[in-house]
Amino acid sequence: MLISGMQLRHSLTPRFFAGVFNKRKPTKKDLDHYDIVVIGCNLGGVLSRQLDKVSHGKYKIMVVLDQNINQITPIRQIYEQQKTAKTDFLLNAKLSLNMYTAHSDQVGCQTILPEENAIVLRNGRRIGYNQLVVAMGQQVNYNAIKGFEDAWQDFDSPVFTNLDHPSWRSSNHKYTRWHYNFNHGEAYFCIPQFPFSGEVESYNFFLSQRIWEWQTANGRQSPIKKFTIIQPNERFVQYNDAGDSFFKEELKRRNIYVEYGLKLVEVNKQYNTATFEDVKTGNRQTRNFNHLYAVAPTKAHEPLVKAGLTTSKGLLDVNIKTLQHNKYKNIFGLGDVNDLPTTNCFWAGFHQLHVVRNNIERNIAGKSLNAEYDGYSKVPIILGQNTLTFLCHKYNNENAWHNLYFSNGGFLAALRYYNWCKNFKKAFIDIYLEKNWGPPYYKIKKSFKLPEGENDDHGFLSKLLPGKKESHH
């Protein structure tokens, strides 16, 4: 496993030293029952840290994880530009856990039994819970594209995607070749059908166009070429009209061709051919390609479907404001796994994190759920080799105040890009290591307005000044 010096330093702190300098012992990994079980170790791991911190170790928490690496997708595009290191993009999953939290040693969840308040791991171990948090993300499904994985993991094949193959060694830099190894002919960027993980976040075609434009102007690329986006959906952004219009207008302005109603179903790496299927008629056509990039398609998590926890889209059926499951009131959802009318991305999940943390505590205490998620989502859009804007919106197609600011490029867009490249890779590490609470307030924990007539029995001011209510943001 590839880890940086910073990751190694922090990964050695944990459970091995817990109890050496303080009396508190780590939660045992072999308990039959936990107060809170979290399935997923990206945002789920961060949630476990925050729950432990706000409760002062009151809860026994188990995090179920089935992989040892988290790929930090918000910085994928600058990673493909080689503006950030592999060790910043690929993080040790256990970094998000503190020394007191139990984990499943990379044994994933096989079955969820919501009627029995229990889960079963893939090794047959049964674990009971009082509260369950599902933070599994969306399940990648490259099997939906015949022959794709074989081509993807082959260093010499001009087939790319928005993830690193788990078999790649640290010296494998194929992920940079999409932008920098295209010379001539037909290039395709393929988007899967909704829902999928990486909507907007994985759209690197504006960056590709600018790089290839520069290479053509400087004699490094043939002018005889064509760049086509294969788009099975009618929209580029499901839940924001301004964002969708921006993509369509910008693609037209840059002369990038878009074919609607087709999806990628097969890749032949021997002959460099791709087969596309009409999503309405089912008719198929095979084309030659010189360069091909496909955003990972996804499928529903089988344990969620079998447990009856999903909507018709295969995503978790939760209240869009409280993020509590609509049927099982001791189950909450976090991140891309939720069926929510907003753009799924890392920052959307992070704003959900505060809501889930608050509502779980209140649910345990038998109180009403007072935290509500407003659908806020913030996704970087790389416009060129050194410019960036953000898609920022909330539920009901409401634009955030800074939505698509500086989307025409220029100095301020370049400044945003510089800040993203220089500071945000560290920001993710800081969030994992609990150096701050993350957005929106970072150094100050986000709290929520209490229901009428209810006093805060946990706040510092309420203990110091009985009868006074602690102010909330």
GROMACS .gro file of C-alpha atoms in nm:
model
  473
    1MET     CA    1   0.000   0.000   0.000
    2LEU     CA    2   0.129   0.343  -0.099
    3ILE     CA    3   0.131   0.598   0.184
    4SER     CA    4   0.314   0.924   0.237
    5GLY     CA    5   0.533   1.015   0.532
    6MET     CA    6   0.248   1.224   0.677
    7GLN     CA    7   0.006   0.933   0.644
    8LEU     CA    8   0.256   0.692   0.799
    9ARG     CA    9   0.323   0.923   1.091
   10HIS     CA   10  -0.044   0.956   1.173
   11SER     CA   11  -0.131   0.592   1.105
   12LEU     CA   12   0.109   0.488   1.380
   13THR     CA   13  -0.071   0.691   1.647
   14PRO     CA   14  -0.384   0.507   1.677
   15ARG     CA   15  -0.505   0.207   1.863
   16PHE     CA   16  -0.158   0.068   1.934
   17PHE     CA   17  -0.081   0.355   2.173
   18ALA     CA   18  -0.436   0.410   2.304
   19GLY     CA   19  -0.442   0.379   2.681
   20VAL     CA   20  -0.065   0.432   2.724
   21PHE     CA   21  -0.089   0.796   2.829
   22ASN     CA   22  -0.455   0.809   2.935
   23LYS     CA   23  -0.703   0.584   3.107
   24ARG     CA   24  -0.941   0.545   2.819
   25LYS     CA   25  -0.915   0.220   2.627
   26PRO     CA   26  -1.005   0.170   2.261
   27THR     CA   27  -1.341   0.012   2.182
   28LYS     CA   28  -1.301  -0.361   2.137
   29LYS     CA   29  -1.331  -0.494   1.785
   30ASP     CA   30  -1.503  -0.819   1.884
   31LEU     CA   31  -1.817  -0.692   2.056
   32ASP     CA   32  -2.152  -0.838   1.955
   33HIS     CA   33  -2.329  -0.503   1.977
   34TYR     CA   34  -2.237  -0.136   1.929
   35ASP     CA   35  -2.417   0.189   1.996
   36ILE     CA   36  -2.341   0.310   1.644
   37VAL     CA   37  -2.232   0.111   1.338
   38VAL     CA   38  -2.107   0.304   1.034
   39ILE     CA   39  -2.079   0.125   0.699
   40GLY     CA   40  -1.814   0.307   0.495
   41CYS     CA   41  -1.481   0.464   0.584
   42ASN     CA   42  -1.449   0.785   0.387
   43LEU     CA   43  -1.701   1.037   0.517
   44GLY     CA   44  -1.818   0.756   0.745
   45GLY     CA   45  -1.480   0.751   0.915
   46VAL     CA   46  -1.485   1.129   0.961
   47LEU     CA   47  -1.834   1.100   1.111
   48SER     CA   48  -1.711   0.841   1.361
   49ARG     CA   49  -1.435   1.080   1.473
   50GLN     CA   50  -1.678   1.365   1.520
   51LEU     CA   51  -1.934   1.155   1.706
   52ASP     CA   52  -1.662   1.034   1.941
   53LYS     CA   53  -1.545   1.390   1.999
   54VAL     CA   54  -1.885   1.550   2.068
   55SER     CA   55  -1.991   1.265   2.297
   56HIS     CA   56  -1.655   1.256   2.482
   57GLY     CA   57  -1.625   0.884   2.411
   58LYS     CA   58  -1.974   0.800   2.532
   59TYR     CA   59  -2.062   0.574   2.238
   60LYS     CA   60  -1.917   0.242   2.131
   61ILE     CA   61  -1.865   0.287   1.757
   62MET     CA   62  -1.780   0.030   1.490
   63VAL     CA   63  -1.678   0.132   1.136
   64VAL     CA   64  -1.716  -0.133   0.868
   65LEU     CA   65  -1.471  -0.091   0.580
   66ASP     CA   66  -1.383  -0.320   0.292
   67GLN     CA   67  -1.087  -0.135   0.138
   68ASN     CA   68  -0.766   0.016   0.267
   69ILE     CA   69  -0.746   0.310   0.022
   70ASN     CA   70  -0.971   0.611  -0.031
   71GLN     CA   71  -0.938   0.795  -0.361
   72ILE     CA   72  -0.994   1.168  -0.303
   73THR     CA   73  -1.207   1.238  -0.609
   74PRO     CA   74  -1.240   1.621  -0.574
   75ILE     CA   75  -0.873   1.657  -0.665
   76ARG     CA   76  -0.878   1.394  -0.942
   77GLN     CA   77  -0.844   1.649  -1.222
   78ILE     CA   78  -0.539   1.824  -1.080
   79TYR     CA   79  -0.399   1.477  -1.004
   80GLU     CA   80  -0.435   1.391  -1.373
   81GLN     CA   81  -0.246   1.712  -1.447
   82GLN     CA   82   0.030   1.600  -1.209
   83LYS     CA   83  -0.033   1.906  -0.991
   84THR     CA   84  -0.061   1.685  -0.684
   85ALA     CA   85   0.114   1.366  -0.575
   86LYS     CA   86  -0.023   1.015  -0.581
   87THR     CA   87   0.007   1.008  -0.202
   88ASP     CA   88  -0.231   1.305  -0.180
   89PHE     CA   89  -0.490   1.137  -0.402
   90LEU     CA   90  -0.467   0.787  -0.253
   91LEU     CA   91  -0.516   0.804   0.124
   92ASN     CA   92  -0.498   0.530   0.382
   93ALA     CA   93  -0.866   0.472   0.468
   94LYS     CA   94  -0.789   0.425   0.838
   95LEU     CA   95  -0.658   0.782   0.860
   96SER     CA   96  -1.017   0.894   0.911
   97LEU     CA   97  -1.052   0.678   1.225
   98ASN     CA   98  -0.931   0.783   1.567
   99MET     CA   99  -0.754   0.554   1.813
  100TYR     CA  100  -1.069   0.461   2.005
  101THR     CA  101  -1.297   0.351   1.721
  102ALA     CA  102  -1.334  -0.017   1.638
  103HIS     CA  103  -1.318  -0.127   1.274
  104SER     CA  104  -1.380  -0.447   1.079
  105ASP     CA  105  -1.026  -0.502   0.945
  106GLN     CA  106  -1.138  -0.462   0.581
  107VAL     CA  107  -1.417  -0.718   0.608
  108GLY     CA  108  -1.715  -0.558   0.437
  109CYS     CA  109  -2.088  -0.582   0.499
  110GLN     CA  110  -2.272  -0.870   0.335
  111THR     CA  111  -2.623  -0.841   0.483
  112ILE     CA  112  -2.827  -0.575   0.660
  113LEU     CA  113  -3.110  -0.691   0.886
  114PRO     CA  114  -3.302  -0.371   0.968
  115GLU     CA  115  -3.586  -0.553   1.143
  116GLU     CA  116  -3.333  -0.712   1.379
  117ASN     CA  117  -3.103  -0.406   1.415
  118ALA     CA  118  -2.807  -0.608   1.295
  119ILE     CA  119  -2.565  -0.653   1.007
  120VAL     CA  120  -2.367  -0.958   0.894
  121LEU     CA  121  -2.009  -0.922   0.765
  122ARG     CA  122  -1.868  -1.122   0.474
  123ASN     CA  123  -1.694  -1.357   0.717
  124GLY     CA  124  -2.030  -1.446   0.876
  125ARG     CA  125  -1.988  -1.231   1.187
  126ARG     CA  126  -2.312  -1.076   1.312
  127ILE     CA  127  -2.305  -0.730   1.474
  128GLY     CA  128  -2.597  -0.559   1.645
  129TYR     CA  129  -2.651  -0.183   1.650
  130ASN     CA  130  -2.867   0.084   1.809
  131GLN     CA  131  -2.805   0.333   1.526
  132LEU     CA  132  -2.683   0.252   1.176
  133VAL     CA  133  -2.520   0.497   0.934
  134VAL     CA  134  -2.493   0.394   0.568
  135ALA     CA  135  -2.204   0.581   0.405
  136MET     CA  136  -2.109   0.331   0.133
  137GLY     CA  137  -2.103   0.572  -0.160
  138GLN     CA  138  -2.216   0.435  -0.495
  139GLN     CA  139  -2.084   0.098  -0.610
  140VAL     CA  140  -1.863   0.117  -0.917
  141ASN     CA  141  -1.970  -0.128  -1.190
  142TYR     CA  142  -1.713  -0.155  -1.469
  143ASN     CA  143  -1.865  -0.492  -1.558
  144ALA     CA  144  -2.142  -0.293  -1.727
  145ILE     CA  145  -1.886  -0.221  -2.003
  146LYS     CA  146  -1.760  -0.547  -2.151
  147GLY     CA  147  -1.381  -0.558  -2.182
  148PHE     CA  148  -1.332  -0.223  -2.014
  149GLU     CA  149  -1.138  -0.329  -1.705
  150ASP     CA  150  -0.891  -0.531  -1.910
  151ALA     CA  151  -0.816  -0.225  -2.123
  152TRP     CA  152  -0.815   0.015  -1.827
  153GLN     CA  153  -0.549  -0.172  -1.628
  154ASP     CA  154  -0.328  -0.217  -1.938
  155PHE     CA  155  -0.070   0.063  -1.931
  156ASP     CA  156  -0.040   0.078  -2.312
  157SER     CA  157  -0.412   0.080  -2.391
  158PRO     CA  158  -0.554   0.431  -2.459
  159VAL     CA  159  -0.853   0.364  -2.233
  160PHE     CA  160  -0.896   0.575  -1.919
  161THR     CA  161  -1.137   0.640  -1.634
  162ASN     CA  162  -1.177   0.859  -1.326
  163LEU     CA  163  -1.022   0.610  -1.081
  164ASP     CA  164  -0.684   0.441  -1.041
  165HIS     CA  165  -0.685   0.066  -1.091
  166PRO     CA  166  -0.622  -0.116  -0.761
  167SER     CA  167  -0.351  -0.332  -0.921
  168TRP     CA  168  -0.134  -0.036  -1.025
  169ARG     CA  169   0.201   0.013  -0.855
  170SER     CA  170   0.313   0.353  -0.729
  171SER     CA  171   0.529   0.397  -1.040
  172ASN     CA  172   0.228   0.360  -1.275
  173HIS     CA  173   0.129   0.702  -1.410
  174LYS     CA  174  -0.114   0.598  -1.681
  175TYR     CA  175  -0.371   0.840  -1.538
  176THR     CA  176  -0.172   1.134  -1.689
  177ARG     CA  177  -0.183   0.994  -2.042
  178TRP     CA  178  -0.544   1.093  -2.117
  179HIS     CA  179  -0.449   1.460  -2.139
  180TYR     CA  180  -0.094   1.435  -2.267
  181ASN     CA  181  -0.072   1.132  -2.501
  182PHE     CA  182  -0.348   1.207  -2.752
  183ASN     CA  183  -0.196   1.291  -3.092
  184HIS     CA  184  -0.463   1.252  -3.362
  185GLY     CA  185  -0.786   1.080  -3.462
  186GLU     CA  186  -1.101   1.016  -3.261
  187ALA     CA  187  -1.122   1.089  -2.888
  188TYR     CA  188  -1.432   0.999  -2.685
  189PHE     CA  189  -1.541   1.104  -2.338
  190CYS     CA  190  -1.820   0.873  -2.219
  191ILE     CA  191  -2.070   0.961  -1.946
  192PRO     CA  192  -2.285   0.684  -1.789
  193GLN     CA  193  -2.658   0.700  -1.727
  194PHE     CA  194  -2.780   0.866  -1.409
  195PRO     CA  195  -2.731   0.801  -1.124
  196PHE     CA  196  -2.353   0.775  -1.108
  197SER     CA  197  -2.075   0.896  -0.882
  198GLY     CA  198  -1.869   1.178  -1.024
  199GLU     CA  199  -2.139   1.391  -1.184
  200VAL     CA  200  -1.966   1.722  -1.274
  201GLU     CA  201  -1.669   1.627  -1.052
  202SER     CA  202  -1.529   1.395  -1.321
  203TYR     CA  203  -1.605   1.618  -1.623
  204ASN     CA  204  -1.247   1.687  -1.734
  205PHE     CA  205  -1.328   1.758  -2.098
  206PHE     CA  206  -1.281   2.138  -2.076
  207LEU     CA  207  -0.931   2.080  -1.944
  208SER     CA  208  -0.858   1.825  -2.219
  209GLN     CA  209  -0.977   2.066  -2.489
  210ARG     CA  210  -0.751   2.347  -2.363
  211ILE     CA  211  -0.446   2.118  -2.339
  212TRP     CA  212  -0.506   1.976  -2.687
  213GLU     CA  213  -0.567   2.323  -2.829
  214TRP     CA  214  -0.229   2.434  -2.694
  215GLN     CA  215  -0.056   2.120  -2.825
  216THR     CA  216  -0.203   2.171  -3.172
  217ALA     CA  217  -0.095   2.535  -3.179
  218ASN     CA  218   0.259   2.431  -3.085
  219GLY     CA  219   0.289   2.146  -3.335
  220ARG     CA  220   0.268   1.865  -3.079
  221GLN     CA  221  -0.069   1.735  -3.197
  222SER     CA  222  -0.222   1.683  -3.539
  223PRO     CA  223  -0.504   1.920  -3.635
  224ILE     CA  224  -0.680   1.617  -3.786
  225LYS     CA  225  -0.876   1.506  -3.482
  226LYS     CA  226  -1.225   1.504  -3.335
  227PHE     CA  227  -1.338   1.517  -2.971
  228THR     CA  228  -1.683   1.372  -2.897
  229ILE     CA  229  -1.877   1.339  -2.572
  230ILE     CA  230  -2.109   1.039  -2.550
  231GLN     CA  231  -2.403   1.148  -2.334
  232PRO     CA  232  -2.690   0.903  -2.261
  233ASN     CA  233  -2.870   1.162  -2.047
  234GLU     CA  234  -3.051   1.476  -2.158
  235ARG     CA  235  -2.869   1.686  -1.899
  236PHE     CA  236  -2.512   1.728  -1.774
  237VAL     CA  237  -2.633   1.849  -1.433
  238GLN     CA  238  -2.949   1.683  -1.305
  239TYR     CA  239  -3.067   1.933  -1.047
  240ASN     CA  240  -2.933   2.273  -1.148
  241ASP     CA  241  -3.049   2.452  -1.462
  242ALA     CA  242  -2.776   2.715  -1.453
  243GLY     CA  243  -2.506   2.447  -1.434
  244ASP     CA  244  -2.659   2.239  -1.712
  245SER     CA  245  -2.693   2.543  -1.940
  246PHE     CA  246  -2.334   2.643  -1.869
  247PHE     CA  247  -2.199   2.305  -1.981
  248LYS     CA  248  -2.408   2.296  -2.298
  249GLU     CA  249  -2.323   2.652  -2.400
  250GLU     CA  250  -1.953   2.615  -2.322
  251LEU     CA  251  -1.929   2.287  -2.516
  252LYS     CA  252  -2.091   2.454  -2.815
  253ARG     CA  253  -1.858   2.755  -2.785
  254ARG     CA  254  -1.551   2.529  -2.778
  255ASN     CA  255  -1.673   2.316  -3.072
  256ILE     CA  256  -1.680   1.994  -2.868
  257TYR     CA  257  -1.930   1.758  -3.029
  258VAL     CA  258  -2.195   1.588  -2.811
  259GLU     CA  259  -2.393   1.278  -2.911
  260TYR     CA  260  -2.700   1.233  -2.692
  261GLY     CA  261  -2.886   0.908  -2.625
  262LEU     CA  262  -2.588   0.671  -2.649
  263LYS     CA  263  -2.402   0.476  -2.381
  264LEU     CA  264  -2.075   0.281  -2.388
  265VAL     CA  265  -2.132  -0.096  -2.354
  266GLU     CA  266  -1.812  -0.260  -2.481
  267VAL     CA  267  -1.443  -0.191  -2.542
  268ASN     CA  268  -1.207  -0.407  -2.747
  269LYS     CA  269  -0.850  -0.319  -2.652
  270GLN     CA  270  -0.697  -0.534  -2.927
  271TYR     CA  271  -0.859  -0.339  -3.210
  272ASN     CA  272  -0.932  -0.012  -3.021
  273THR     CA  273  -1.302  -0.027  -3.093
  274ALA     CA  274  -1.592   0.087  -2.877
  275THR     CA  275  -1.953  -0.027  -2.897
  276PHE     CA  276  -2.230   0.220  -2.815
  277GLU     CA  277  -2.595   0.142  -2.750
  278ASP     CA  278  -2.895   0.367  -2.815
  279VAL     CA  279  -3.065   0.397  -2.474
  280LYS     CA  280  -3.411   0.415  -2.634
  281THR     CA  281  -3.399   0.159  -2.916
  282GLY     CA  282  -3.121  -0.074  -2.798
  283ASN     CA  283  -2.951  -0.054  -3.140
  284ARG     CA  284  -2.573  -0.084  -3.129
  285GLN     CA  285  -2.288   0.059  -3.334
  286THR     CA  286  -1.914  -0.007  -3.318
  287ARG     CA  287  -1.655   0.262  -3.385
  288ASN     CA  288  -1.279   0.288  -3.392
  289PHE     CA  289  -1.114   0.519  -3.141
  290ASN     CA  290  -0.766   0.654  -3.072
  291HIS     CA  291  -0.837   0.777  -2.718
  292LEU     CA  292  -1.125   0.695  -2.482
  293TYR     CA  293  -1.223   0.809  -2.132
  294ALA     CA  294  -1.524   0.665  -1.949
  295VAL     CA  295  -1.663   0.787  -1.619
  296ALA     CA  296  -1.730   0.485  -1.397
  297PRO     CA  297  -2.087   0.353  -1.415
  298THR     CA  298  -2.245   0.242  -1.087
  299LYS     CA  299  -2.501  -0.005  -0.959
  300ALA     CA  300  -2.707  -0.047  -0.644
  301HIS     CA  301  -2.549  -0.205  -0.337
  302GLU     CA  302  -2.693  -0.556  -0.308
  303PRO     CA  303  -2.720  -0.553   0.076
  304LEU     CA  304  -2.926  -0.234   0.060
  305VAL     CA  305  -3.160  -0.367  -0.208
  306LYS     CA  306  -3.216  -0.701  -0.031
  307ALA     CA  307  -3.287  -0.519   0.297
  308GLY     CA  308  -3.554  -0.305   0.129
  309LEU     CA  309  -3.369   0.018   0.204
  310THR     CA  310  -3.353   0.167  -0.147
  311THR     CA  311  -3.564   0.372  -0.383
  312SER     CA  312  -3.636   0.272  -0.743
  313LYS     CA  313  -3.300   0.428  -0.838
  314GLY     CA  314  -3.113   0.184  -0.613
  315LEU     CA  315  -3.011   0.460  -0.372
  316LEU     CA  316  -3.086   0.487   0.001
  317ASP     CA  317  -3.442   0.600   0.075
  318VAL     CA  318  -3.395   0.887   0.322
  319ASN     CA  319  -3.575   1.203   0.424
  320ILE     CA  320  -3.402   1.467   0.211
  321LYS     CA  321  -3.375   1.709   0.506
  322THR     CA  322  -3.303   1.499   0.817
  323LEU     CA  323  -3.126   1.217   0.622
  324GLN     CA  324  -3.309   0.963   0.838
  325HIS     CA  325  -3.439   0.655   0.657
  326ASN     CA  326  -3.804   0.693   0.564
  327LYS     CA  327  -3.899   0.355   0.713
  328TYR     CA  328  -3.636   0.263   0.972
  329LYS     CA  329  -3.589   0.552   1.212
  330ASN     CA  330  -3.255   0.433   1.355
  331ILE     CA  331  -3.089   0.429   1.010
  332PHE     CA  332  -2.929   0.736   0.853
  333GLY     CA  333  -2.761   0.794   0.518
  334LEU     CA  334  -2.448   0.994   0.441
  335GLY     CA  335  -2.300   1.093   0.106
  336ASP     CA  336  -2.348   0.964  -0.249
  337VAL     CA  337  -2.549   0.663  -0.137
  338ASN     CA  338  -2.848   0.885  -0.055
  339ASP     CA  339  -3.126   0.949  -0.307
  340LEU     CA  340  -3.128   1.329  -0.291
  341PRO     CA  341  -3.225   1.593  -0.552
  342THR     CA  342  -2.883   1.759  -0.554
  343THR     CA  343  -2.544   1.706  -0.718
  344ASN     CA  344  -2.363   1.429  -0.531
  345CYS     CA  345  -2.002   1.511  -0.449
  346PHE     CA  346  -1.757   1.514  -0.159
  347TRP     CA  347  -1.857   1.859  -0.033
  348ALA     CA  348  -2.228   1.779  -0.052
  349GLY     CA  349  -2.156   1.478   0.169
  350PHE     CA  350  -1.956   1.691   0.407
  351HIS     CA  351  -2.245   1.931   0.463
  352GLN     CA  352  -2.465   1.627   0.530
  353LEU     CA  353  -2.216   1.507   0.791
  354HIS     CA  354  -2.308   1.780   1.041
  355VAL     CA  355  -2.677   1.697   1.001
  356VAL     CA  356  -2.626   1.323   1.056
  357ARG     CA  357  -2.398   1.376   1.356
  358ASN     CA  358  -2.649   1.607   1.525
  359ASN     CA  359  -2.957   1.398   1.445
  360ILE     CA  360  -2.803   1.070   1.560
  361GLU     CA  361  -2.727   1.220   1.899
  362ARG     CA  362  -3.081   1.351   1.929
  363ASN     CA  363  -3.228   1.024   1.806
  364ILE     CA  364  -3.036   0.834   2.075
  365ALA     CA  365  -3.166   1.080   2.336
  366GLY     CA  366  -3.525   1.038   2.212
  367LYS     CA  367  -3.548   1.398   2.091
  368SER     CA  368  -3.689   1.540   1.769
  369LEU     CA  369  -3.449   1.584   1.477
  370ASN     CA  370  -3.373   1.955   1.446
  371ALA     CA  371  -3.091   1.950   1.187
  372GLU     CA  372  -3.188   1.980   0.821
  373TYR     CA  373  -2.975   1.950   0.508
  374ASP     CA  374  -3.058   2.216   0.250
  375GLY     CA  375  -2.905   2.031  -0.047
  376TYR     CA  376  -2.590   2.244  -0.060
  377SER     CA  377  -2.340   2.108  -0.313
  378LYS     CA  378  -2.009   2.253  -0.429
  379VAL     CA  379  -1.818   2.095  -0.716
  380PRO     CA  380  -1.501   2.224  -0.886
  381ILE     CA  381  -1.514   2.269  -1.264
  382ILE     CA  382  -1.168   2.291  -1.420
  383LEU     CA  383  -1.200   2.528  -1.715
  384GLY     CA  384  -0.844   2.505  -1.846
  385GLN     CA  385  -0.484   2.445  -1.752
  386ASN     CA  386  -0.494   2.708  -1.478
  387THR     CA  387  -0.855   2.829  -1.430
  388LEU     CA  388  -1.140   2.699  -1.218
  389THR     CA  389  -1.496   2.778  -1.113
  390PHE     CA  390  -1.746   2.603  -0.886
  391LEU     CA  391  -2.096   2.468  -0.936
  392CYS     CA  392  -2.274   2.561  -0.611
  393HIS     CA  393  -2.644   2.505  -0.552
  394LYS     CA  394  -2.909   2.383  -0.309
  395TYR     CA  395  -3.238   2.197  -0.334
  396ASN     CA  396  -3.516   2.319  -0.564
  397ASN     CA  397  -3.272   2.445  -0.826
  398GLU     CA  398  -3.160   2.727  -0.596
  399ASN     CA  399  -2.824   2.874  -0.694
  400ALA     CA  400  -2.580   2.951  -0.415
  401TRP     CA  401  -2.449   3.307  -0.423
  402HIS     CA  402  -2.114   3.203  -0.570
  403ASN     CA  403  -2.246   2.959  -0.830
  404LEU     CA  404  -2.029   2.964  -1.147
  405TYR     CA  405  -1.847   3.281  -1.041
  406PHE     CA  406  -1.559   3.366  -1.278
  407SER     CA  407  -1.666   3.093  -1.520
  408ASN     CA  408  -1.538   3.306  -1.810
  409GLY     CA  409  -1.179   3.255  -1.689
  410GLY     CA  410  -0.947   3.541  -1.614
  411PHE     CA  411  -0.734   3.636  -1.316
  412LEU     CA  412  -0.983   3.545  -1.042
  413ALA     CA  413  -1.052   3.204  -1.197
  414ALA     CA  414  -0.675   3.149  -1.206
  415LEU     CA  415  -0.649   3.253  -0.842
  416ARG     CA  416  -0.918   3.002  -0.747
  417TYR     CA  417  -0.731   2.732  -0.939
  418TYR     CA  418  -0.403   2.817  -0.765
  419ASN     CA  419  -0.570   2.801  -0.424
  420TRP     CA  420  -0.734   2.468  -0.507
  421CYS     CA  421  -0.404   2.313  -0.618
  422LYS     CA  422  -0.195   2.452  -0.334
  423ASN     CA  423  -0.423   2.432  -0.030
  424PHE     CA  424  -0.701   2.182  -0.072
  425LYS     CA  425  -0.497   1.864  -0.078
  426LYS     CA  426  -0.385   1.959   0.275
  427ALA     CA  427  -0.743   2.053   0.365
  428PHE     CA  428  -0.859   1.696   0.303
  429ILE     CA  429  -0.584   1.554   0.524
  430ASP     CA  430  -0.674   1.805   0.799
  431ILE     CA  431  -1.039   1.697   0.788
  432TYR     CA  432  -0.941   1.330   0.805
  433LEU     CA  433  -0.716   1.396   1.103
  434GLU     CA  434  -0.979   1.603   1.287
  435LYS     CA  435  -0.776   1.922   1.282
  436ASN     CA  436  -1.097   2.108   1.206
  437TRP     CA  437  -1.470   2.043   1.167
  438GLY     CA  438  -1.465   2.097   0.793
  439PRO     CA  439  -1.701   2.328   0.602
  440PRO     CA  440  -1.886   2.551   0.654
  441TYR     CA  441  -1.712   2.684   0.971
  442TYR     CA  442  -1.398   2.466   0.997
  443LYS     CA  443  -1.266   2.571   1.339
  444ILE     CA  444  -1.616   2.596   1.487
  445LYS     CA  445  -1.850   2.298   1.502
  446LYS     CA  446  -2.174   2.361   1.314
  447SER     CA  447  -2.477   2.351   1.543
  448PHE     CA  448  -2.850   2.388   1.481
  449LYS     CA  449  -3.135   2.590   1.623
  450LEU     CA  450  -3.316   2.411   1.904
  451PRO     CA  451  -3.692   2.349   1.893
  452GLU     CA  452  -3.905   2.604   2.077
  453GLY     CA  453  -3.888   2.564   2.454
  454GLU     CA  454  -3.594   2.320   2.454
  455ASN     CA  455  -3.275   2.401   2.643
  456ASP     CA  456  -2.928   2.285   2.545
  457ASP     CA  457  -2.807   2.051   2.818
  458HIS     CA  458  -2.467   1.995   2.658
  459GLY     CA  459  -2.337   2.344   2.583
  460PHE     CA  460  -2.068   2.506   2.796
  461LEU     CA  461  -2.270   2.822   2.855
  462SER     CA  462  -2.577   2.626   2.966
  463LYS     CA  463  -2.371   2.459   3.239
  464LEU     CA  464  -2.202   2.781   3.344
  465LEU     CA  465  -2.524   2.986   3.340
  466PRO     CA  466  -2.822   2.762   3.422
  467GLY     CA  467  -3.142   2.877   3.258
  468LYS     CA  468  -2.962   3.053   2.970
  469LYS     CA  469  -2.976   2.909   2.620
  470GLU     CA  470  -2.655   2.869   2.427
  471SER     CA  471  -2.659   3.058   2.101
  472HIS     CA  472  -2.662   2.851   1.781
  473HIS     CA  473  -2.572   2.932   1.427
   0.00000   0.00000   0.00000
